[in-house]
Amino acid sequence: GADVAEGKLRDKPMKVRRTIQTSRPDYSAAVVIEQESGVHVATWHGYLSPIHYATALAALGMHYNTAMLVPEINNPGLGVIEHLVRVIGYPNMYVSKMFGGEQMESGEVCFGWRTTGPTRGILVNRIEEMISTNQLNTRDRQLAKELRTFQYDDQGIPRARGSDKDDLVLALGLALQGRYESSVG
């Protein structure tokens, strides 16, 4: 699962001791889940341009036996997917069965996962299911921290609390959704 950073700063700058302190933009994040067991086996987390991130994802996928890549398609994610498909020719891309919450027409192919209000809920439900059934197995401290600060805000949107990040949580949800869809056909 690959969450592609949009470079947004969610929180406004704060004045702290006569200096202006701003939050860093969101990270791009990738989480690798083993298909059969669901064990979290690898994480990538950092800042890269979409083209360089696509290259890193392809290398990560190849390292894990041509793992299925489930990148987010929103905004710069489209550039990541285009590079993976057209330039690199990555052989195992997630093909969306849903687009913006609507079932796709027969024969249409859309690589990647479009995160919208409804589809974000699907990812969160997939994570909640794994946690509630004690099937989520990770040793990644940063992912565990993000999971602990992930909550529903006042508008009912699942997201990180305050200035905390949720990039790894969304990458986890994408990986789990890809795993789920490949197991149910």
XYZ file of C-alpha atoms in Angstrom, residues 39-112:
74
model
C 2.148 -9.765 8.780
C 3.598 -6.281 8.238
C 7.048 -6.979 6.780
C 8.369 -3.608 5.585
C 7.852 0.157 5.661
C 9.118 3.043 3.576
C 8.455 6.572 4.850
C 9.895 9.850 3.607
C 9.964 12.658 1.082
C 10.512 11.970 -2.629
C 9.227 13.477 -5.857
C 6.478 11.390 -7.525
C 8.902 9.976 -10.118
C 11.502 9.005 -7.509
C 8.778 7.603 -5.244
C 7.503 5.440 -8.130
C 11.029 4.109 -8.592
C 11.345 3.363 -4.860
C 7.959 1.578 -4.889
C 8.980 -0.531 -7.890
C 12.228 -1.516 -6.135
C 10.352 -2.356 -2.945
C 7.789 -4.399 -4.870
C 10.482 -6.285 -6.782
C 12.331 -7.040 -3.548
C 9.166 -8.666 -2.228
C 8.607 -11.075 -5.123
C 6.869 -8.609 -7.448
C 4.386 -7.651 -4.744
C 1.138 -6.082 -5.866
C 1.437 -2.300 -5.565
C -1.656 -0.460 -4.310
C -0.834 3.236 -4.726
C -3.248 6.023 -3.995
C -4.279 7.723 -7.257
C -5.248 11.125 -5.822
C -3.376 14.186 -7.132
C 0.391 13.383 -7.342
C -0.499 9.695 -7.065
C -1.534 9.835 -10.706
C 2.053 10.770 -11.629
C 3.377 7.908 -9.512
C 1.046 5.426 -11.207
C 1.785 6.752 -14.678
C 5.531 6.332 -14.067
C 5.058 2.830 -12.633
C 2.895 1.686 -15.558
C 4.208 3.554 -18.611
C 7.893 4.103 -17.832
C 8.901 1.306 -15.452
C 6.313 -1.223 -16.624
C 5.774 -2.600 -13.127
C 4.050 -5.973 -13.677
C 1.747 -6.250 -10.662
C -0.382 -3.150 -10.180
C -3.629 -3.007 -8.233
C -6.567 -2.526 -10.581
C -9.393 -0.601 -8.971
C -12.815 -2.180 -8.892
C -14.242 1.070 -7.544
C -13.758 4.624 -8.736
C -14.868 7.441 -6.449
C -17.223 5.052 -4.670
C -18.972 4.033 -7.922
C -18.591 0.621 -9.551
C -16.546 0.858 -12.750
C -18.028 -0.172 -16.090
C -16.999 -3.527 -17.493
C -13.704 -3.407 -19.356
C -12.450 -0.156 -17.808
C -9.063 -0.350 -16.127
C -7.996 2.118 -13.460
C -4.767 1.468 -11.617
C -4.545 2.562 -7.979
